[in-house]
mmCIF file of C-alpha atoms in Angstrom:
data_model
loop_
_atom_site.group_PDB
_atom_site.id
_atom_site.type_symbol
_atom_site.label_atom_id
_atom_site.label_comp_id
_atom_site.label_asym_id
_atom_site.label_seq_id
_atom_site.Cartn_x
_atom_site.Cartn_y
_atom_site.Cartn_z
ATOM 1 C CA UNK D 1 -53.160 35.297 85.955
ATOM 2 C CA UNK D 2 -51.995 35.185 89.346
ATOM 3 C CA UNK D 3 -51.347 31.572 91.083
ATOM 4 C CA UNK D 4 -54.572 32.039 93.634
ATOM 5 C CA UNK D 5 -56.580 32.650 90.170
ATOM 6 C CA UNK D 6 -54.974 29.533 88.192
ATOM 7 C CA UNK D 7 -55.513 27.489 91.608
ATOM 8 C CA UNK D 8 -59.241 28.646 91.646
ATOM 9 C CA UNK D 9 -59.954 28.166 88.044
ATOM 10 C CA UNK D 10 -57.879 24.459 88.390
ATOM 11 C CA UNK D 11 -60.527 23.851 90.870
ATOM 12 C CA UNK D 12 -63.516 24.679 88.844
ATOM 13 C CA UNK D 13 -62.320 22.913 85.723
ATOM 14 C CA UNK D 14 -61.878 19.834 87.774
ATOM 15 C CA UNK D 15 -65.498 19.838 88.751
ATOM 16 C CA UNK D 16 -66.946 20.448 86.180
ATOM 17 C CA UNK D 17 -64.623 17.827 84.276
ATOM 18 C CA UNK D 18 -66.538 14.265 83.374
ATOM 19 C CA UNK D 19 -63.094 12.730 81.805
ATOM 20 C CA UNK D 20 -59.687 13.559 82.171
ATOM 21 C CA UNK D 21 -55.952 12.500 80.712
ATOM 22 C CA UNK D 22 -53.240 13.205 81.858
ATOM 23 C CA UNK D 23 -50.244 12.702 79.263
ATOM 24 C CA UNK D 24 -46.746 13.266 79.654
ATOM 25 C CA UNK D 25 -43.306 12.838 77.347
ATOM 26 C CA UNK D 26 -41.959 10.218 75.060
ATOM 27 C CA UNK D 27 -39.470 8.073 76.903
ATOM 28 C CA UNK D 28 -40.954 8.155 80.312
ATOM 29 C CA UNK D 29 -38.203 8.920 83.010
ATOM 30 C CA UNK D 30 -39.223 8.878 86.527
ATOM 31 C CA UNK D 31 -40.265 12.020 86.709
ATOM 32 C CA UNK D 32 -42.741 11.778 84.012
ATOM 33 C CA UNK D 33 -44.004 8.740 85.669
ATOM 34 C CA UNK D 34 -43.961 10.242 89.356
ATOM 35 C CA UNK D 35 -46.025 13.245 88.533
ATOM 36 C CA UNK D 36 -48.413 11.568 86.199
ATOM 37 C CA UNK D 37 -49.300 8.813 88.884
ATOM 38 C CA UNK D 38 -49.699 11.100 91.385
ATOM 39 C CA UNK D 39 -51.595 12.800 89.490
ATOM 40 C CA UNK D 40 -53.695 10.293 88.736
ATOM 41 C CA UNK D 41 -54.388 8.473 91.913
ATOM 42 C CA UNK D 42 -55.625 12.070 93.152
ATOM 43 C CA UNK D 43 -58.170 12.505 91.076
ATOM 44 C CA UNK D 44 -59.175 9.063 91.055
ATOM 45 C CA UNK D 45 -59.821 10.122 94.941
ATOM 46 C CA UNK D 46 -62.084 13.209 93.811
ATOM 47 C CA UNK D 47 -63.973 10.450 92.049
ATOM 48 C CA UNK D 48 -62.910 11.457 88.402
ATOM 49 C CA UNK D 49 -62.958 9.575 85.062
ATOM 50 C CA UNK D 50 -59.105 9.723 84.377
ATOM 51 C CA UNK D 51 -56.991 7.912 82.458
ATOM 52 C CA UNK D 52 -52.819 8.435 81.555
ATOM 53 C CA UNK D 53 -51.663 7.970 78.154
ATOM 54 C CA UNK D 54 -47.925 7.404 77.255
ATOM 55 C CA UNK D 55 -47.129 7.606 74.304
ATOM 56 C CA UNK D 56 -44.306 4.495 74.478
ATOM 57 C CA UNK D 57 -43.143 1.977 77.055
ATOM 58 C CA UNK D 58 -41.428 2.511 80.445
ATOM 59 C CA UNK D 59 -38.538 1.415 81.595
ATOM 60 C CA UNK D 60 -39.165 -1.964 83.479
ATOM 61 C CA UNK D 61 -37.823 -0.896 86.721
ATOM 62 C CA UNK D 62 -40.617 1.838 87.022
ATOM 63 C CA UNK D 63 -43.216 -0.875 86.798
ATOM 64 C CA UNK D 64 -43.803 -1.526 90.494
ATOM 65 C CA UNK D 65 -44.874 2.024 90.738
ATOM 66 C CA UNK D 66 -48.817 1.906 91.666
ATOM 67 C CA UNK D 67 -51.184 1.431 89.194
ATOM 68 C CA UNK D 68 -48.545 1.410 86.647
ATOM 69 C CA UNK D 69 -50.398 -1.309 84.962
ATOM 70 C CA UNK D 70 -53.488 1.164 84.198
ATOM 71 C CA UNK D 71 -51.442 3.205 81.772
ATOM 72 C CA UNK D 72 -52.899 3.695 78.224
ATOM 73 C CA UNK D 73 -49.925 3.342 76.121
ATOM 74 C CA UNK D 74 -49.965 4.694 72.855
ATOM 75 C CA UNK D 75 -47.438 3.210 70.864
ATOM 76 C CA UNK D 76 -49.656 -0.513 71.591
ATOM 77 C CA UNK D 77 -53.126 1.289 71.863
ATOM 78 C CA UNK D 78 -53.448 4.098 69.415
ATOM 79 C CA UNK D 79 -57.306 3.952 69.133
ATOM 80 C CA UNK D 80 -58.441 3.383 72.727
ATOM 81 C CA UNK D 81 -55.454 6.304 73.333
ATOM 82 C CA UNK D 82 -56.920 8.368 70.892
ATOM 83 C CA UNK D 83 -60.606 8.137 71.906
ATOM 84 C CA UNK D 84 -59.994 8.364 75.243
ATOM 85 C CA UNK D 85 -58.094 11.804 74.394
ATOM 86 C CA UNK D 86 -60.984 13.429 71.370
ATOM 87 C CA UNK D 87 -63.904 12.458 74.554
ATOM 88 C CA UNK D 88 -61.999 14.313 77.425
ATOM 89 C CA UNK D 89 -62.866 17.980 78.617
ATOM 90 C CA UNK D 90 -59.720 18.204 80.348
ATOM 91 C CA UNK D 91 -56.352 17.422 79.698
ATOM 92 C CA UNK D 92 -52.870 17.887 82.100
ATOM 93 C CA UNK D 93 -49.491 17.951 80.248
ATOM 94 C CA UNK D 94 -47.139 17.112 82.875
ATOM 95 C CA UNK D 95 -43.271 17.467 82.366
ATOM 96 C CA UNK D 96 -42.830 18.530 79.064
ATOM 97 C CA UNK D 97 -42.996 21.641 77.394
ATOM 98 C CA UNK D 98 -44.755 21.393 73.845
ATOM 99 C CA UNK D 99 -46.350 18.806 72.299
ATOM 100 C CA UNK D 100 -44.496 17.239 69.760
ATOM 101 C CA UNK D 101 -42.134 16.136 73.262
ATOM 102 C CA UNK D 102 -44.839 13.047 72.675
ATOM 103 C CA UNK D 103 -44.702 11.578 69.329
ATOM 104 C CA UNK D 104 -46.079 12.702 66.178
ATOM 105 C CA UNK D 105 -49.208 11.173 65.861
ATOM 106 C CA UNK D 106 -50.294 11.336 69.405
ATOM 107 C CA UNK D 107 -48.862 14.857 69.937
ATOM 108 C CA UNK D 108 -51.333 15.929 66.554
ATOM 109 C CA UNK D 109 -54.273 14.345 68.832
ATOM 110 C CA UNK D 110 -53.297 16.276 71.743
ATOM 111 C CA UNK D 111 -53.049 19.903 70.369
ATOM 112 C CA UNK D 112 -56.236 19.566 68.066
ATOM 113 C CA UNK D 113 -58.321 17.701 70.639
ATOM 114 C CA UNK D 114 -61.312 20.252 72.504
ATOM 115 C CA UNK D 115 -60.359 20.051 76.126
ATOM 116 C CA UNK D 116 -58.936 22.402 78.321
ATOM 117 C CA UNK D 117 -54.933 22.247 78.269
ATOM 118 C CA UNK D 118 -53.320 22.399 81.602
ATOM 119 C CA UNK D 119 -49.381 22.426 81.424
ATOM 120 C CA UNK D 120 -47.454 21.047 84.936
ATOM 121 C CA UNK D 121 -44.018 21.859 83.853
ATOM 122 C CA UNK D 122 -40.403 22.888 84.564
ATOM 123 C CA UNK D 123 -38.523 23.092 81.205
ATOM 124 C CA UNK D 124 -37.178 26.070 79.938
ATOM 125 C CA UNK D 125 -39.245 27.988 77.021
ATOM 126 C CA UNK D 126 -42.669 26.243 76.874
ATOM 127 C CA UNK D 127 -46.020 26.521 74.632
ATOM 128 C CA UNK D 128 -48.853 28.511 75.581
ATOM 129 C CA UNK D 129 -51.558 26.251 77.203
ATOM 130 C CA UNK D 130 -55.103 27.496 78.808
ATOM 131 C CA UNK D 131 -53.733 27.709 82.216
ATOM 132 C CA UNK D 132 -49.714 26.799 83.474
ATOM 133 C CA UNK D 133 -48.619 25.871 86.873
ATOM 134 C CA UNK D 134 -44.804 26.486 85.548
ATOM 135 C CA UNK D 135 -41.738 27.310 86.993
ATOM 136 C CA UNK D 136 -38.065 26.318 85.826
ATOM 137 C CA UNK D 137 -36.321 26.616 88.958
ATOM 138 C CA UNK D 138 -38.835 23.429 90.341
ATOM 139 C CA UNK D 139 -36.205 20.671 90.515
ATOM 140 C CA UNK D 140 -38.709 18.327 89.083
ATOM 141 C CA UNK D 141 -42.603 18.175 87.888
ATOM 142 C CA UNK D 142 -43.125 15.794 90.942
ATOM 143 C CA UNK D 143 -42.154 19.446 92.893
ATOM 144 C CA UNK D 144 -44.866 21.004 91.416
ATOM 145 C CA UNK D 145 -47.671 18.019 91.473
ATOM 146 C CA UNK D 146 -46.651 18.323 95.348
ATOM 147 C CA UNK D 147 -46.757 22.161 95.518
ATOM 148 C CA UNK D 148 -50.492 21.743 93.817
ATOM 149 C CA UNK D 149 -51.227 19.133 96.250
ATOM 150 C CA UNK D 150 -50.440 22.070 98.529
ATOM 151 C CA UNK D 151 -52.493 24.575 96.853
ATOM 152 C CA UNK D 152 -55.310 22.750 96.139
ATOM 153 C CA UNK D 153 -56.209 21.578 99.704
ATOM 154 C CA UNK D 154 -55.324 17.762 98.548
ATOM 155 C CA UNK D 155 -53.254 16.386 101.718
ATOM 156 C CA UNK D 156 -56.151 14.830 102.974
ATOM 157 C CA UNK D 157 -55.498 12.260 99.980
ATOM 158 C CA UNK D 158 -51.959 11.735 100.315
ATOM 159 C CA UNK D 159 -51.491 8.290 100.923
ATOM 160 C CA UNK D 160 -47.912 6.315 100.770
ATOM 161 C CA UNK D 161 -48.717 4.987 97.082
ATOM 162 C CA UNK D 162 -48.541 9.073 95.888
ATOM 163 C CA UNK D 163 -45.841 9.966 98.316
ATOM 164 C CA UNK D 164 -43.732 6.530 96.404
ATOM 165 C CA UNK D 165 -44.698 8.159 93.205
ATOM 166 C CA UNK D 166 -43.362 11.989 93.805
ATOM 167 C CA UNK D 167 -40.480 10.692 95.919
ATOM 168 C CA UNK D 168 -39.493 8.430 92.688
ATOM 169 C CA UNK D 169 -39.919 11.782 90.510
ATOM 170 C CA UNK D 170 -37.453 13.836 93.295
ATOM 171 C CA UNK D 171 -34.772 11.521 93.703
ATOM 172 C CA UNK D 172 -34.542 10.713 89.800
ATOM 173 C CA UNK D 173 -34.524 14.699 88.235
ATOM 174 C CA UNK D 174 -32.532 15.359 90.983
ATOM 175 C CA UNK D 175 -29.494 12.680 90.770
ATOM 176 C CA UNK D 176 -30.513 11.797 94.613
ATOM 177 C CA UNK D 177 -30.483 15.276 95.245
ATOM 178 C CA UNK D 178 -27.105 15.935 94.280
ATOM 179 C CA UNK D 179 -28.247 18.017 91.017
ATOM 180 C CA UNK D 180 -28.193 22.131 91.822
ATOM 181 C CA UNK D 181 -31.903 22.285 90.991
ATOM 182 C CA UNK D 182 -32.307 20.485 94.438
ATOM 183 C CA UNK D 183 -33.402 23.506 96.888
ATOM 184 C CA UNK D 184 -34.695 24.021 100.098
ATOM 185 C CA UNK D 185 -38.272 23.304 99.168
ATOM 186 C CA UNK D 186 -37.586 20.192 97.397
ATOM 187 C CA UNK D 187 -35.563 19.028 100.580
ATOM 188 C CA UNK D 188 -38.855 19.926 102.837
ATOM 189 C CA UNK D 189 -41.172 18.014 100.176
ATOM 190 C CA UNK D 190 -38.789 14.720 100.802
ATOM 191 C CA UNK D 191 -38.718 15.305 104.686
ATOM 192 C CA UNK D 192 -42.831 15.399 104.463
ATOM 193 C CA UNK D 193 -42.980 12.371 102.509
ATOM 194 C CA UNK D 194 -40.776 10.454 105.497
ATOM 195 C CA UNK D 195 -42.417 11.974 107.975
ATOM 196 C CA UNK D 196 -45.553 11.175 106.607
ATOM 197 C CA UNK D 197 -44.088 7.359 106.692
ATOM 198 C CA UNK D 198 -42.547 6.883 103.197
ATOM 199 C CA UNK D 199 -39.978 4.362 103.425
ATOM 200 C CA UNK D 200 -37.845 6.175 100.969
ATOM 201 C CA UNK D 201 -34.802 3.709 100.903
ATOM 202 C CA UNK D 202 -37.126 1.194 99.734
ATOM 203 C CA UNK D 203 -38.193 3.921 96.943
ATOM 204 C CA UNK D 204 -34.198 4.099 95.929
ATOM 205 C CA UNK D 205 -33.651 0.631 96.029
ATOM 206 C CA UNK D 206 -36.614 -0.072 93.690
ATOM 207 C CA UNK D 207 -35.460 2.343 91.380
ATOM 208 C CA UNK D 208 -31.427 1.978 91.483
ATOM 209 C CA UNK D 209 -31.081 -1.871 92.511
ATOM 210 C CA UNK D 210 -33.161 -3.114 90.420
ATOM 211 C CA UNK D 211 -30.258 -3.941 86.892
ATOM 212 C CA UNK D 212 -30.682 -6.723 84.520
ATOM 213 C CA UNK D 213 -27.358 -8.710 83.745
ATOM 214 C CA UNK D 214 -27.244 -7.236 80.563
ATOM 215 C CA UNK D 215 -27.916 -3.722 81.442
ATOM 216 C CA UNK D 216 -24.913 -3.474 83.279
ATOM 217 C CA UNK D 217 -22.316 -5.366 81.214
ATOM 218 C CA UNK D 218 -23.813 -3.207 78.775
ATOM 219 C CA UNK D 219 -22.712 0.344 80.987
ATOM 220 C CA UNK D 220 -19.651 -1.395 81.566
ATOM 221 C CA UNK D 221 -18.490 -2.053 78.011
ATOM 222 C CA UNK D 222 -19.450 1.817 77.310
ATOM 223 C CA UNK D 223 -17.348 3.417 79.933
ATOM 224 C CA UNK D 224 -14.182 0.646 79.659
ATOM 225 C CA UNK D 225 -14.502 1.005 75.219
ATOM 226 C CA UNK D 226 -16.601 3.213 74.208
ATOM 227 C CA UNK D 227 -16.250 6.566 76.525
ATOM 228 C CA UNK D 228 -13.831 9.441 74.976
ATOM 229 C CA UNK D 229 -12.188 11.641 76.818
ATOM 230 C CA UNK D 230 -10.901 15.436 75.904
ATOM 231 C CA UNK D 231 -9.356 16.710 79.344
ATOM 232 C CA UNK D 232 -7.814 19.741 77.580
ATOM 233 C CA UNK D 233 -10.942 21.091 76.332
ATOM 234 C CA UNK D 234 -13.158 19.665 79.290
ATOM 235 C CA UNK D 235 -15.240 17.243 77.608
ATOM 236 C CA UNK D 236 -16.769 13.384 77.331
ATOM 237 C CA UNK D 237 -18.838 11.265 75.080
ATOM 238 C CA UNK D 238 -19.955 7.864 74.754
ATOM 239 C CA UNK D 239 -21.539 6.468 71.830
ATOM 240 C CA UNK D 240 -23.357 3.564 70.887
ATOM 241 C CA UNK D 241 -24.652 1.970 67.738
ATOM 242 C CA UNK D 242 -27.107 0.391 67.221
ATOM 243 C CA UNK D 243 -25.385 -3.138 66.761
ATOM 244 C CA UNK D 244 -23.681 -2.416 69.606
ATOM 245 C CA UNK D 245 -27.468 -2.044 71.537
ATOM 246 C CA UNK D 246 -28.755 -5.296 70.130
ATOM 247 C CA UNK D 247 -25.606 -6.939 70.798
ATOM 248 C CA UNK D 248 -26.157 -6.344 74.748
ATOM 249 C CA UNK D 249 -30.306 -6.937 74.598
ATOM 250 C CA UNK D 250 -31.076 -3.291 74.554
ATOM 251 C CA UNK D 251 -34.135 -2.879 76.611
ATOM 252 C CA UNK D 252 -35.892 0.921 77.235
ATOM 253 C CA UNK D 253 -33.966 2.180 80.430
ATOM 254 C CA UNK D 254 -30.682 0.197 79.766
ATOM 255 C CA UNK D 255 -28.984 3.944 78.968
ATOM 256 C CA UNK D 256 -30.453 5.900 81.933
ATOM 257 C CA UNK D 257 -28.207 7.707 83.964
ATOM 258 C CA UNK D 258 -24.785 7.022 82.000
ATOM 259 C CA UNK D 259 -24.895 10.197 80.599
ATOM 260 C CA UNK D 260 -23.771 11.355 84.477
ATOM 261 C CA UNK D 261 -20.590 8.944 85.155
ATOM 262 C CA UNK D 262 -18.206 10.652 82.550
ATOM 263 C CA UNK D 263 -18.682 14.180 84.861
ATOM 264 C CA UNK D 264 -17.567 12.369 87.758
ATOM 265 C CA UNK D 265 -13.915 13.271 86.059
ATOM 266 C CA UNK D 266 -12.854 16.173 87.720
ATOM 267 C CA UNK D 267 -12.000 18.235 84.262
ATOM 268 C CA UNK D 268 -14.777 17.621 82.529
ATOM 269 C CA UNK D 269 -17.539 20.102 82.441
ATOM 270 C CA UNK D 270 -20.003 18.459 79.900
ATOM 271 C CA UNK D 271 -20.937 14.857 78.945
ATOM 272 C CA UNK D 272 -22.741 13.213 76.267
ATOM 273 C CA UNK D 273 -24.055 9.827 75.341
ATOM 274 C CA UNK D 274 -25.252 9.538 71.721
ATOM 275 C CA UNK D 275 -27.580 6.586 70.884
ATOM 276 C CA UNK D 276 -28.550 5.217 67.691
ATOM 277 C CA UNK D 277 -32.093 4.225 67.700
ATOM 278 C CA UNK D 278 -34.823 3.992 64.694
ATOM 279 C CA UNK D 279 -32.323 5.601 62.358
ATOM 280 C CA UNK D 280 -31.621 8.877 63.930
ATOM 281 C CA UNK D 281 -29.076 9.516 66.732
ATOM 282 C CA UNK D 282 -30.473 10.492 70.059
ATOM 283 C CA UNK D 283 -28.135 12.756 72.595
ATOM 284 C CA UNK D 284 -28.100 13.408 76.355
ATOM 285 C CA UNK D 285 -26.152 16.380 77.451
ATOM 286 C CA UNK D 286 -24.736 16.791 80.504
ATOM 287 C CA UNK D 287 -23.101 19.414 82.351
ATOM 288 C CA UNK D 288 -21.226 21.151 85.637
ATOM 289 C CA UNK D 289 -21.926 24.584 87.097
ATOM 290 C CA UNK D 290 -22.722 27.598 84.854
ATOM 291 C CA UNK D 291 -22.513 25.459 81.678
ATOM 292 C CA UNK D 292 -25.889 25.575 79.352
ATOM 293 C CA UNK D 293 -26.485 22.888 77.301
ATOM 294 C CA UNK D 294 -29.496 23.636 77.085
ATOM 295 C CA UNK D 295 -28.405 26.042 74.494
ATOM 296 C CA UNK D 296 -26.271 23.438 73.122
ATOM 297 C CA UNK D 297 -28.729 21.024 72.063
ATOM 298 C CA UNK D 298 -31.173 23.889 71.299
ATOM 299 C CA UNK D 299 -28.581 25.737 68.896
ATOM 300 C CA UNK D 300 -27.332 22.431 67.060
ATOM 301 C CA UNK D 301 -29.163 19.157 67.834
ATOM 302 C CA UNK D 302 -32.852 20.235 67.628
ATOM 303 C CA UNK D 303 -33.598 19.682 71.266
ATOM 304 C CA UNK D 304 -33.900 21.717 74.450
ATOM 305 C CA UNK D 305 -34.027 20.901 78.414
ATOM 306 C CA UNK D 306 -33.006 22.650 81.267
ATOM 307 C CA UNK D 307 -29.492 24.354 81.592
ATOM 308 C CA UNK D 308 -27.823 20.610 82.984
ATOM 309 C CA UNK D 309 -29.445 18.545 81.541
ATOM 310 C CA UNK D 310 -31.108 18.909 77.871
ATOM 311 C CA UNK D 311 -31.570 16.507 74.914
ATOM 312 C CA UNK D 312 -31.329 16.421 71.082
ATOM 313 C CA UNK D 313 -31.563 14.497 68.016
ATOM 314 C CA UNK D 314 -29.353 14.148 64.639
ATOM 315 C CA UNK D 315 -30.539 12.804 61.517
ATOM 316 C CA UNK D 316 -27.099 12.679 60.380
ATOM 317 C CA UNK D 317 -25.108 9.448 60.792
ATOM 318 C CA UNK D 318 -23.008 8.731 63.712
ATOM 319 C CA UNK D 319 -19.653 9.785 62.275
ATOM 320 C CA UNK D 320 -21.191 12.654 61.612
ATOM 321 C CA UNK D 321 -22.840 13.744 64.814
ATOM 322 C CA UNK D 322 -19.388 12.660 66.266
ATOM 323 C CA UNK D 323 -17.775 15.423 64.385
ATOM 324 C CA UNK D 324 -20.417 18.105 64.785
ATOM 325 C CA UNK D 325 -20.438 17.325 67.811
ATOM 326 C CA UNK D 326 -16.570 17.951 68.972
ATOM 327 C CA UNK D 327 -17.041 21.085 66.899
ATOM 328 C CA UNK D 328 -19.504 22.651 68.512
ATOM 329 C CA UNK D 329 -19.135 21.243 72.455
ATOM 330 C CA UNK D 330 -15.482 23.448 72.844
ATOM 331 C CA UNK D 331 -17.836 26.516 72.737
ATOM 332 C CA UNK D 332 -19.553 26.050 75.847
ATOM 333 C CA UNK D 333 -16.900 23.354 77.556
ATOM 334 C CA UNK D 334 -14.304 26.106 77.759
ATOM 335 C CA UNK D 335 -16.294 29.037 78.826
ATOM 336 C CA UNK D 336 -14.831 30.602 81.517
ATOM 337 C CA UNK D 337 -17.022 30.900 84.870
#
């Protein structure tokens, strides 16, 4: 199907559509909610029965985004999530890849339920869905909400609340646009958004100034104790139990973005920060240039991402994913360009 046909058939599928969700990963970054609420205050436009379900909490310093509060959240709401979800005709998966990037019960309700599965996406190797507005070069799913936006003859309904809500979405996938997934077309979406009249250092301010006490003594006592270095073979890590979590009043969103400071070391090519959380050890990966870890975490951690940045999990104990871990980063840290 070419993009004019998916944009057409989008089109009629909306129309015809009497309830809507839109759902989106586990762990909700700002991407995940950028696109979502963007999303979402669209259709609410086209006068649509929508509704987003999460399937766990945000990060507190996402909740001024607009109409943030309206969120169905699984994890507290499981049966008004779930019948919500079995009643829609139409449902958008924005900015993951499969399902089971939800949870496991919700991600069972998603895949069985009857409506048509739209995918808004830009990780590597998805599902099959009925129709896929995908592409892995997009810095960002708040690219492609934009580019549909685009497509689908929606700028009349851009207002500053959606332009907040894809600008959060650039500037957080794309490290402030520092990341090499930023391109030219992501640079023209941000330029549109200011010129439209975003105030976009209000946008970074909300998102970046916005620490607890606790949050950053806890980066600080990971970098100055917990961070190990291996110059040699061009590597980083930081772990943290989780005693050591609890100990600094853990809160969703505490961790986000300390994956990046270890690359800021001019040897190092790839950085991880392992996480102990509900008895399994989470990882972020990392990485410089040409460097996939994408295939890392695929190959040994039971994850996936994009070719910078990619996640995984280990059911093994810490000690353990430590030493996999050091065994298995030296084959992609040392590559040669």
């Amino acid at each position: 199907m070419t993009v004019d046909q998916g944009i057409i058939e989008l089109k009629a599928r909306i129309e015809a559509s009497k309830q809507i969700t839109i759902s989106t990963h586990r762990n909700p970054d700002g991407d995940a909610m950028g696109s979502s609420l963007a999303l979402y205050q669209v259709l609410l436009k086209l006068g649509k029965n929508v509704k987003i379900i999460l399937p766990d909490d945000y990060p507190d310093f996402y909740s001024w985004m607009p109409f943030a509060e309206t969120n169905i959240i699984y994890e507290h709401e499981a049966r008004k999530a779930v019948d919500f979800i079995q009643a829609s005709d139409l449902l958008f998966s924005l900015d993951y890849n499969a399902f089971h990037r939800t949870t496991e019960g919700l991600s069972n309700v998603l895949e069985s339920c009857d409506a048509f599965k739209v995918l808004v996406d830009h990780h590597r190797e998805p599902d099959q869905f009925d129709l896929m507005f995908w592409n892995v070069n997009a810095s960002s799913t708040c690219e492609l909400i934009y580019k549909l936006i685009e497509d689908m003859q929606w700028k009349e309904h851009l207002d500053l609340d959606i332009a907040a809500c894809i600008y959060t979405g650039l500037i957080t996938d794309t490290g402030s646009f520092r990341f090499p997934s930023t391109s030219a077309y992501t640079l023209k979406i941000a330029s549109d958004l200011v010129d439209f009249g975003l105030d976009h250092s209000s946008v970074q301010s909300r998102v970046y100034d916005n620490n607890s006490e606790s949050r950053l003594r806890l980066m600080g006592y990971a970098l100055s104790e917990k961070m190990v270095v291996n110059e040699a073979q061009g590597f980083a890590y930081i772990s943290l139990s989780s005693e050591e979590l609890q100990k600094f009043s853990f809160k969703k969103g505490d961790t986000e973005g300390l994956v990046n400071y270890p690359l800021s070391i001019g040897s190092i090519k790839v950085s991880v920060l392992i996480t102990e959380r509900n008895n399994q050890m989470r990882l972020s990966f990392r990485s410089k240039g040409e460097i996939n870890v994408n295939d890392l975490a695929r190959s040994y951690f039971n994850g996936g991402g994009h070719k910078n940045a990619a996640g995984g999990v280990s059911h093994a104990s810490m000690k353990e994913t430590i030493a996999a871990l050091e065994l298995r980063i030296p084959e992609f840290s040392t590559k040669k360009p």
